[in-house]
Amino acid sequence: MPFDHLIHQALLLTMEPRSRPLAHGFVAIQGTEIVAVGQAEDRENLPPARQYWDMNGDLVMPGLINNHCHAAMTLFRGLADDLPLDEWLQQHIFPAEARWVDYEFVYTGTLLAAAELIRGGVTAVADAYFWETAARQAFAESGLRGVAAQGVIDFPAPGVPNPTDNIRVAQEFIDSGSASFPPLITSTLFCHSPYTCSAPTLKQAKDLTRQRGLSFFIHLAETRWEEAQIRRQTGLSPVAYLDSLGILDEMTVAAHAVWVDPADQEILARRGVKICHCPECNLKLASGVAPIPDLLARGLVIGLGTDGAASNNNLNIFGEMNLAAKLHKAIRLDPTVMSAREVVELATSKGAQVLGLGEITGTLTPGKCADLIVVNLHQPHLTPLYDPYSHLVYAAAASDVQHVMVHGRWLMLDRRLLTLDWPTIKRKALALAERVNSTAARFPA
């Protein structure tokens, strides 16, 4: 029986352990799955297929994975910049969210984010925000693979005006998604941080995800201010504090992990906590630099994330790869740390493991879902090519992504979005932004 799709004449990166780039590579797809990967110089030697896609030597690889995002915050992009995190949050973002964030805001902002993510080669994203029902719907319409996490916080929040309802709302969100949105969308929860969620809230939230076998997301040890406050309140570091509450295990995903000393690192490694590295956001907010080489050396599984577009200010995983590779070389004064191949793994196979999707996506492996991207290599800044990993990290850009497929379905071909109505999204996003801008001056400068 012929395959549904046969992608061929590609430079193929499977991202399987110890794999090598394959010239004249092909990927055979049946339904939603990859069923064969191989090499064939001539079309006569290819398996039969209903549709052949000649890549003419372009790079085919697993889709990129954004391990930490607040998608709807695309609508706050550039609203408040060049500020420390606590001032940025308390004086600008929280007031703006309280005034403007509702179902329509999150739905439109997430569609806007989905367009940016797809055009940047992202095929799976972990999102965390309020009104996450709207984000989940938007991701489902976009065709992206997503882990949607309802935000939990211990003060009035968009969609949850009474903080005592936060766990109930999160549970309803999880339960409503379990039947309606698989296989592409997983529903879980996100506790904002140890300083915005009480100990009872943290423990109830973790118990809820643990009972359902779901990942638990949290910002952790992001700033020096957070580290000092938690120590002042509890006598423990943020990591040790969460560990004392029983929060840390292999299903916990900690975003940032900047202020973690060797004792904290040992706890994270012992508990098997997954880490999301967000270098651009951490630099822009002057939060610091996470000790990623040390965490990797301890065996932690780490992926890359952008955080929200209000604090980054983009959703570009190519940029995160580039910075992650260079930043740690400069900090360590060692050009050998964070090699290009290792960083691409963080953005693909390791990123999938962080989200508990390692058996589904992250590598081009028969039996896994057909989540892949095609990078246009026929450009001056990518010519010549000696090492594709080097090009992806040090030379390529998000705009070089030509085609995107998720779950065996093309989401973008020749840079044209197939699942999203970009003109309508743009019109609605600009209308919402005009309303936000009209009152932005009311927020403290």
Short mmCIF file of C-alpha atoms in Angstrom, two decimals:
data_model
loop_
_atom_site.label_atom_id
_atom_site.label_comp_id
_atom_site.label_asym_id
_atom_site.label_seq_id
_atom_site.Cartn_x
_atom_site.Cartn_y
_atom_site.Cartn_z
CA MET A 1 0.00 0.00 0.00
CA PRO A 2 1.46 3.43 -0.88
CA PHE A 3 2.34 5.85 1.89
CA ASP A 4 0.36 9.07 2.26
CA HIS A 5 3.45 11.30 2.06
CA LEU A 6 7.02 10.65 0.96
CA ILE A 7 9.40 13.52 1.76
CA HIS A 8 12.63 12.92 -0.11
CA GLN A 9 15.87 14.41 -1.44
CA ALA A 10 16.43 15.99 1.97
CA LEU A 11 19.36 16.51 4.25
CA LEU A 12 17.88 14.61 7.15
CA LEU A 13 18.50 15.12 10.87
CA THR A 14 16.61 12.47 12.80
CA MET A 15 17.95 13.71 16.18
CA GLU A 16 18.09 10.15 17.43
CA PRO A 17 21.02 9.51 19.81
CA ARG A 18 24.36 9.28 18.00
CA SER A 19 22.67 9.66 14.61
CA ARG A 20 24.43 11.29 11.67
CA PRO A 21 23.00 13.65 9.05
CA LEU A 22 21.61 11.69 6.10
CA ALA A 23 22.11 13.03 2.58
CA HIS A 24 19.41 12.08 0.05
CA GLY A 25 17.20 11.27 3.03
CA PHE A 26 13.52 10.40 2.96
CA VAL A 27 10.69 10.23 5.49
CA ALA A 28 7.62 8.10 4.75
CA ILE A 29 4.39 9.09 6.51
CA GLN A 30 1.17 7.12 6.86
CA GLY A 31 -1.70 8.95 8.50
CA THR A 32 -0.23 10.76 11.49
CA GLU A 33 2.88 8.60 11.90
CA ILE A 34 6.36 8.28 10.52
CA VAL A 35 6.63 4.74 9.17
CA ALA A 36 10.06 4.74 7.52
CA VAL A 37 13.24 6.82 7.38
CA GLY A 38 16.08 6.15 4.99
CA GLN A 39 18.25 7.22 2.07
CA ALA A 40 17.70 6.96 -1.67
CA GLU A 41 19.53 8.94 -4.33
CA ASP A 42 17.04 8.17 -7.10
CA ARG A 43 13.26 8.40 -7.07
CA GLU A 44 13.12 4.92 -8.61
CA ASN A 45 14.48 3.56 -5.31
CA LEU A 46 11.89 5.29 -3.16
CA PRO A 47 8.90 3.51 -1.63
CA PRO A 48 5.52 4.14 -3.34
CA ALA A 49 3.48 7.08 -2.06
CA ARG A 50 0.36 9.05 -2.90
CA GLN A 51 2.25 12.34 -2.64
CA TYR A 52 5.95 12.93 -3.21
CA TRP A 53 7.59 16.02 -1.75
CA ASP A 54 11.00 16.75 -3.31
CA MET A 55 12.96 18.90 -0.86
CA ASN A 56 15.80 19.58 -3.32
CA GLY A 57 18.47 19.22 -0.64
CA ASP A 58 16.74 21.28 2.06
CA LEU A 59 17.07 20.30 5.71
CA VAL A 60 14.33 18.12 7.23
CA MET A 61 14.34 17.69 10.99
CA PRO A 62 11.99 17.29 13.98
CA GLY A 63 9.94 20.36 14.79
CA LEU A 64 11.23 22.69 17.49
CA ILE A 65 9.67 22.58 20.94
CA ASN A 66 8.95 25.64 23.05
CA ASN A 67 8.95 24.39 26.64
CA HIS A 68 7.67 27.57 28.29
CA CYS A 69 5.36 30.19 26.82
CA HIS A 70 2.58 32.57 27.83
CA ALA A 71 1.12 32.75 24.35
CA ALA A 72 -1.59 35.37 24.81
CA MET A 73 1.00 37.86 26.07
CA THR A 74 1.85 38.53 22.43
CA LEU A 75 -0.79 41.24 22.87
CA PHE A 76 1.41 42.87 25.55
CA ARG A 77 4.57 42.75 23.43
CA GLY A 78 6.51 45.98 24.03
CA LEU A 79 4.02 47.32 26.58
CA ALA A 80 6.65 47.59 29.35
CA ASP A 81 10.35 47.04 28.72
CA ASP A 82 13.70 47.67 30.40
CA LEU A 83 12.41 46.95 33.91
CA PRO A 84 13.27 44.44 36.66
CA LEU A 85 10.90 41.49 36.92
CA ASP A 86 9.11 42.48 40.14
CA GLU A 87 8.43 46.04 38.91
CA TRP A 88 7.52 44.77 35.43
CA LEU A 89 4.99 42.36 36.94
CA GLN A 90 3.53 44.35 39.81
CA GLN A 91 3.29 47.79 38.21
CA HIS A 92 2.62 46.99 34.58
CA ILE A 93 1.70 43.42 33.62
CA PHE A 94 -0.59 42.45 36.53
CA PRO A 95 -2.62 45.70 36.21
CA ALA A 96 -2.88 45.27 32.44
CA GLU A 97 -3.98 41.65 32.85
CA ALA A 98 -6.58 42.59 35.45
CA ARG A 99 -8.09 45.15 33.10
CA TRP A 100 -7.93 43.43 29.72
CA VAL A 101 -7.47 39.68 29.91
CA ASP A 102 -10.65 37.77 29.14
CA TYR A 103 -11.61 34.84 26.91
CA GLU A 104 -11.47 36.83 23.67
CA PHE A 105 -8.15 38.44 24.58
CA VAL A 106 -6.50 35.08 25.31
CA TYR A 107 -8.05 33.40 22.27
CA THR A 108 -6.87 36.12 19.87
CA GLY A 109 -3.47 36.49 21.52
CA THR A 110 -2.90 32.75 21.35
CA LEU A 111 -3.84 32.61 17.67
CA LEU A 112 -1.34 35.41 17.09
CA ALA A 113 1.27 33.41 19.00
CA ALA A 114 0.43 30.25 17.07
CA ALA A 115 1.07 32.04 13.78
CA GLU A 116 4.46 33.20 15.04
CA LEU A 117 5.34 29.77 16.44
CA ILE A 118 4.45 27.90 13.27
CA ARG A 119 6.35 30.33 11.06
CA GLY A 120 9.33 29.86 13.38
CA GLY A 121 9.35 26.07 13.07
CA VAL A 122 7.76 25.22 16.43
CA THR A 123 5.55 22.14 16.36
CA ALA A 124 4.90 21.71 20.10
CA VAL A 125 4.49 24.29 22.85
CA ALA A 126 3.89 24.32 26.59
CA ASP A 127 1.64 27.25 27.40
CA ALA A 128 0.69 28.63 30.80
CA TYR A 129 -1.78 31.45 31.37
CA PHE A 130 -5.19 32.52 32.61
CA TRP A 131 -8.38 31.74 30.65
CA GLU A 132 -6.46 28.76 29.35
CA THR A 133 -9.68 27.32 27.92
CA ALA A 134 -9.37 30.00 25.23
CA ALA A 135 -5.70 29.22 24.61
CA ARG A 136 -6.46 25.52 24.35
CA GLN A 137 -9.13 26.19 21.74
CA ALA A 138 -6.79 28.41 19.74
CA PHE A 139 -4.00 25.84 19.76
CA ALA A 140 -6.43 23.13 18.69
CA GLU A 141 -7.54 25.25 15.73
CA SER A 142 -3.94 26.00 14.75
CA GLY A 143 -2.99 22.32 14.58
CA LEU A 144 -0.04 22.72 16.95
CA ARG A 145 0.79 20.09 19.52
CA GLY A 146 0.33 21.72 22.91
CA VAL A 147 0.47 21.29 26.65
CA ALA A 148 -2.02 23.85 27.96
CA ALA A 149 -1.67 24.72 31.64
CA GLN A 150 -4.28 26.74 33.54
CA GLY A 151 -2.62 29.42 35.66
CA VAL A 152 -2.98 29.17 39.43
CA ILE A 153 -2.20 32.15 41.65
CA ASP A 154 -3.27 33.19 45.17
CA PHE A 155 -4.84 36.54 44.39
CA PRO A 156 -7.65 37.64 42.08
CA ALA A 157 -6.77 36.71 38.51
CA PRO A 158 -8.46 36.91 35.10
CA GLY A 159 -11.21 34.32 35.00
CA VAL A 160 -10.77 33.48 38.70
CA PRO A 161 -11.76 36.58 40.71
CA ASN A 162 -11.92 34.57 43.95
CA PRO A 163 -8.52 32.94 44.65
CA THR A 164 -10.16 30.22 46.74
CA ASP A 165 -11.57 28.88 43.47
CA ASN A 166 -8.19 28.50 41.76
CA ILE A 167 -7.77 24.74 42.27
CA ARG A 168 -11.41 24.06 41.42
CA VAL A 169 -11.10 26.01 38.18
CA ALA A 170 -7.87 24.19 37.34
CA GLN A 171 -9.49 20.81 37.99
CA GLU A 172 -12.47 21.69 35.80
CA PHE A 173 -10.07 22.79 33.08
CA ILE A 174 -8.14 19.54 33.23
CA ASP A 175 -11.24 17.37 33.29
CA SER A 176 -12.95 19.23 30.44
CA GLY A 177 -9.87 18.83 28.26
CA SER A 178 -9.18 15.16 28.87
CA ALA A 179 -12.10 14.02 26.71
CA SER A 180 -12.35 16.81 24.16
CA PHE A 181 -8.85 17.74 23.03
CA PRO A 182 -6.51 14.71 22.72
CA PRO A 183 -4.44 13.60 20.93
CA LEU A 184 -2.75 16.92 20.22
CA ILE A 185 -3.57 18.92 23.35
CA THR A 186 -2.79 17.94 26.94
CA SER A 187 -4.49 19.89 29.73
CA THR A 188 -2.77 20.48 33.08
CA LEU A 189 -1.98 23.35 35.45
CA PHE A 190 0.71 25.91 36.17
CA CYS A 191 1.41 27.37 39.61
CA HIS A 192 2.89 30.78 38.93
CA SER A 193 5.66 30.68 41.54
CA PRO A 194 6.52 29.90 45.18
CA TYR A 195 6.00 33.58 46.04
CA THR A 196 2.52 33.94 44.51
CA CYS A 197 1.13 30.57 45.62
CA SER A 198 0.75 29.50 49.25
CA ALA A 199 1.99 26.16 50.54
CA PRO A 200 -1.56 24.70 50.65
CA THR A 201 -2.18 25.83 47.06
CA LEU A 202 1.10 24.36 45.86
CA LYS A 203 0.41 21.02 47.55
CA GLN A 204 -3.19 20.80 46.33
CA ALA A 205 -2.12 21.64 42.79
CA LYS A 206 0.66 19.07 42.81
CA ASP A 207 -1.66 16.42 44.23
CA LEU A 208 -4.15 17.13 41.44
CA THR A 209 -1.57 16.66 38.68
CA ARG A 210 0.02 13.68 40.43
CA GLN A 211 -3.33 11.88 40.66
CA ARG A 212 -3.85 12.33 36.92
CA GLY A 213 -0.29 11.59 35.83
CA LEU A 214 0.21 15.10 34.44
CA SER A 215 3.16 17.46 34.36
CA PHE A 216 3.18 20.25 36.95
CA PHE A 217 4.59 23.58 35.77
CA ILE A 218 6.05 26.39 37.88
CA HIS A 219 8.42 29.36 37.69
CA LEU A 220 11.29 28.53 40.03
CA ALA A 221 14.33 30.45 41.29
CA GLU A 222 13.99 32.99 38.51
CA THR A 223 15.39 36.06 40.28
CA ARG A 224 17.68 36.98 43.15
CA TRP A 225 14.70 38.81 44.67
CA GLU A 226 12.64 35.59 44.71
CA GLU A 227 15.51 33.64 46.24
CA ALA A 228 15.95 36.22 49.01
CA GLN A 229 12.22 36.48 49.77
CA ILE A 230 11.65 32.73 50.04
CA ARG A 231 14.70 32.37 52.28
CA ARG A 232 13.45 35.20 54.47
CA GLN A 233 10.00 33.62 54.77
CA THR A 234 10.95 29.95 55.11
CA GLY A 235 14.66 29.75 55.88
CA LEU A 236 15.06 27.68 52.73
CA SER A 237 15.99 28.30 49.11
CA PRO A 238 13.06 28.18 46.65
CA VAL A 239 14.19 24.72 45.50
CA ALA A 240 14.56 23.36 49.04
CA TYR A 241 11.24 24.93 50.02
CA LEU A 242 9.35 23.21 47.19
CA ASP A 243 11.13 19.97 48.01
CA SER A 244 10.02 20.25 51.64
CA LEU A 245 6.43 20.48 50.38
CA GLY A 246 6.77 17.36 48.23
CA ILE A 247 6.38 19.29 44.99
CA LEU A 248 9.54 18.20 43.21
CA ASP A 249 9.60 14.98 41.18
CA GLU A 250 10.14 13.77 37.61
CA MET A 251 6.76 15.24 36.55
CA THR A 252 7.65 18.75 37.73
CA VAL A 253 8.78 21.21 35.06
CA ALA A 254 10.63 24.20 36.48
CA ALA A 255 11.01 27.24 34.27
CA HIS A 256 14.18 29.33 34.64
CA ALA A 257 16.13 27.73 37.55
CA VAL A 258 18.56 30.65 37.51
CA TRP A 259 19.41 31.01 41.21
CA VAL A 260 20.23 27.40 42.07
CA ASP A 261 23.39 26.68 44.04
CA PRO A 262 25.09 23.25 44.14
CA ALA A 263 22.82 22.08 46.96
CA ASP A 264 19.75 23.08 44.94
CA GLN A 265 21.16 21.40 41.85
CA GLU A 266 21.64 18.18 43.79
CA ILE A 267 17.99 18.26 44.91
CA LEU A 268 16.77 18.91 41.36
CA ALA A 269 18.86 16.03 40.02
CA ARG A 270 17.82 13.64 42.78
CA ARG A 271 14.14 14.39 42.17
CA GLY A 272 14.44 14.20 38.39
CA VAL A 273 12.91 17.65 37.89
CA LYS A 274 12.72 18.83 34.28
CA ILE A 275 14.14 22.28 33.52
CA CYS A 276 13.17 24.87 30.94
CA HIS A 277 15.97 27.27 30.02
CA CYS A 278 14.78 30.73 28.88
CA PRO A 279 18.02 32.63 28.21
CA GLU A 280 16.64 35.61 26.27
CA CYS A 281 13.97 36.46 28.83
CA ASN A 282 16.43 36.02 31.70
CA LEU A 283 18.88 38.42 30.09
CA LYS A 284 16.27 41.02 29.13
CA LEU A 285 14.90 41.15 32.68
CA ALA A 286 18.43 40.96 34.13
CA SER A 287 17.36 37.92 36.13
CA GLY A 288 20.71 36.21 35.70
CA VAL A 289 22.10 33.20 33.87
CA ALA A 290 20.99 29.68 34.74
CA PRO A 291 23.90 27.25 35.35
CA ILE A 292 22.80 24.99 32.51
CA PRO A 293 26.16 23.24 31.92
CA ASP A 294 26.21 22.25 35.62
CA LEU A 295 22.64 20.99 35.48
CA LEU A 296 23.36 19.00 32.33
CA ALA A 297 26.43 17.51 33.97
CA ARG A 298 24.18 16.28 36.79
CA GLY A 299 21.97 14.49 34.26
CA LEU A 300 18.94 16.78 34.31
CA VAL A 301 16.69 16.84 31.26
CA ILE A 302 16.53 20.38 29.90
CA GLY A 303 14.63 22.09 27.10
CA LEU A 304 14.39 25.62 25.74
CA GLY A 305 11.58 28.13 26.10
CA THR A 306 10.88 31.69 25.12
CA ASP A 307 8.63 32.73 28.01
CA GLY A 308 6.04 35.29 26.92
CA ALA A 309 6.41 37.87 24.17
CA ALA A 310 5.93 40.63 26.76
CA SER A 311 9.28 39.76 28.33
CA ASN A 312 11.33 38.34 25.48
CA ASN A 313 9.95 39.93 23.06
CA ASN A 314 9.55 37.08 20.56
CA LEU A 315 8.69 33.39 20.38
CA ASN A 316 11.78 32.46 18.37
CA ILE A 317 13.44 29.18 19.38
CA PHE A 318 16.22 29.75 16.82
CA GLY A 319 17.17 32.81 18.84
CA GLU A 320 17.09 30.80 22.08
CA MET A 321 19.38 28.17 20.55
CA ASN A 322 21.84 30.79 19.37
CA LEU A 323 21.96 32.56 22.72
CA ALA A 324 22.07 29.37 24.80
CA ALA A 325 25.13 28.20 22.89
CA LYS A 326 27.02 31.51 23.06
CA LEU A 327 26.00 32.74 26.50
CA HIS A 328 27.41 29.83 28.45
CA LYS A 329 30.65 29.83 26.46
CA ALA A 330 31.18 33.46 27.46
CA ILE A 331 30.18 32.95 31.10
CA ARG A 332 32.45 29.89 31.46
CA LEU A 333 35.23 31.26 29.24
CA ASP A 334 35.07 27.90 27.51
CA PRO A 335 34.14 27.64 23.81
CA THR A 336 33.54 23.89 24.11
CA VAL A 337 30.50 24.02 26.41
CA MET A 338 27.00 23.81 24.93
CA SER A 339 27.96 22.45 21.54
CA ALA A 340 25.71 23.10 18.57
CA ARG A 341 24.47 19.51 18.47
CA GLU A 342 23.72 19.56 22.18
CA VAL A 343 21.72 22.77 21.87
CA VAL A 344 19.67 21.42 18.94
CA GLU A 345 18.87 18.43 21.14
CA LEU A 346 17.54 20.80 23.81
CA ALA A 347 15.20 22.28 21.19
CA THR A 348 13.97 18.91 19.89
CA SER A 349 14.46 15.51 21.54
CA LYS A 350 15.23 16.79 25.05
CA GLY A 351 12.45 19.34 24.83
CA ALA A 352 9.99 16.56 24.05
CA GLN A 353 11.20 14.64 27.11
CA VAL A 354 10.69 17.70 29.31
CA LEU A 355 7.01 17.74 28.33
CA GLY A 356 6.55 13.99 28.68
CA LEU A 357 6.22 13.67 24.91
CA GLY A 358 9.44 11.80 24.22
CA GLU A 359 7.59 8.71 22.98
CA ILE A 360 5.48 10.82 20.63
CA THR A 361 7.71 13.46 19.09
CA GLY A 362 11.16 15.07 19.19
CA THR A 363 12.92 12.71 16.77
CA LEU A 364 12.19 11.44 13.27
CA THR A 365 11.69 7.84 14.31
CA PRO A 366 9.31 5.25 12.82
CA GLY A 367 6.34 4.92 15.14
CA LYS A 368 6.46 8.53 16.32
CA CYS A 369 4.14 11.25 15.12
CA ALA A 370 5.01 13.11 11.93
CA ASP A 371 6.05 16.43 13.49
CA LEU A 372 8.73 17.95 11.28
CA ILE A 373 10.00 21.11 9.66
CA VAL A 374 11.87 21.92 6.47
CA VAL A 375 14.61 24.58 6.56
CA ASN A 376 15.52 26.30 3.29
CA LEU A 377 19.28 25.87 2.86
CA HIS A 378 19.50 27.57 -0.55
CA GLN A 379 20.39 31.00 0.81
CA PRO A 380 23.56 33.07 1.00
CA HIS A 381 23.84 32.98 4.79
CA LEU A 382 23.56 29.16 4.78
CA THR A 383 26.07 28.58 1.97
CA PRO A 384 28.30 26.58 2.09
CA LEU A 385 27.25 23.95 4.60
CA TYR A 386 29.72 21.76 6.46
CA ASP A 387 27.80 21.04 9.67
CA PRO A 388 23.98 21.36 9.79
CA TYR A 389 23.95 21.60 13.59
CA SER A 390 26.30 24.56 13.41
CA HIS A 391 24.13 26.27 10.82
CA LEU A 392 20.95 25.76 12.85
CA VAL A 393 22.46 27.31 15.98
CA TYR A 394 24.81 29.96 14.62
CA ALA A 395 23.52 30.97 11.18
CA ALA A 396 19.87 30.03 10.57
CA ALA A 397 16.84 32.17 11.39
CA ALA A 398 13.18 31.48 12.07
CA SER A 399 12.37 32.94 8.67
CA ASP A 400 14.37 30.13 7.03
CA VAL A 401 11.65 27.61 7.94
CA GLN A 402 9.86 26.77 4.70
CA HIS A 403 7.35 24.05 5.62
CA VAL A 404 5.86 22.75 8.89
CA MET A 405 4.00 19.50 9.53
CA VAL A 406 2.35 18.37 12.78
CA HIS A 407 0.69 14.99 13.27
CA GLY A 408 0.96 14.27 9.55
CA ARG A 409 -0.75 17.52 8.54
CA TRP A 410 0.89 20.46 6.82
CA LEU A 411 0.43 23.63 8.88
CA MET A 412 2.62 25.73 6.58
CA LEU A 413 3.83 25.29 3.02
CA ASP A 414 6.17 27.75 1.32
CA ARG A 415 5.80 30.12 4.31
CA ARG A 416 2.01 30.20 3.86
CA LEU A 417 -0.09 29.38 6.92
CA LEU A 418 -2.69 26.75 6.08
CA THR A 419 -4.66 26.44 9.32
CA LEU A 420 -4.84 30.07 10.43
CA ASP A 421 -6.52 33.09 8.86
CA TRP A 422 -3.68 35.58 9.30
CA PRO A 423 -5.48 38.73 8.02
CA THR A 424 -8.35 38.18 10.47
CA ILE A 425 -5.98 37.42 13.36
CA LYS A 426 -4.00 40.56 12.63
CA ARG A 427 -7.11 42.73 12.44
CA LYS A 428 -8.46 41.46 15.77
CA ALA A 429 -5.06 41.69 17.48
CA LEU A 430 -4.61 45.31 16.39
CA ALA A 431 -8.09 46.22 17.61
CA LEU A 432 -7.35 44.75 21.04
CA ALA A 433 -3.95 46.44 21.13
CA GLU A 434 -5.56 49.79 20.41
CA ARG A 435 -7.76 49.39 23.48
CA VAL A 436 -4.78 48.41 25.66
CA ASN A 437 -2.72 51.33 24.37
CA SER A 438 -5.50 53.80 25.05
CA THR A 439 -5.21 53.12 28.81
CA ALA A 440 -1.54 52.16 29.12
CA ALA A 441 -0.67 55.63 30.43
CA ARG A 442 -2.90 54.95 33.48
CA PHE A 443 -0.50 52.30 34.69
CA PRO A 444 2.42 53.53 36.82
CA ALA A 445 5.39 54.61 34.72
#
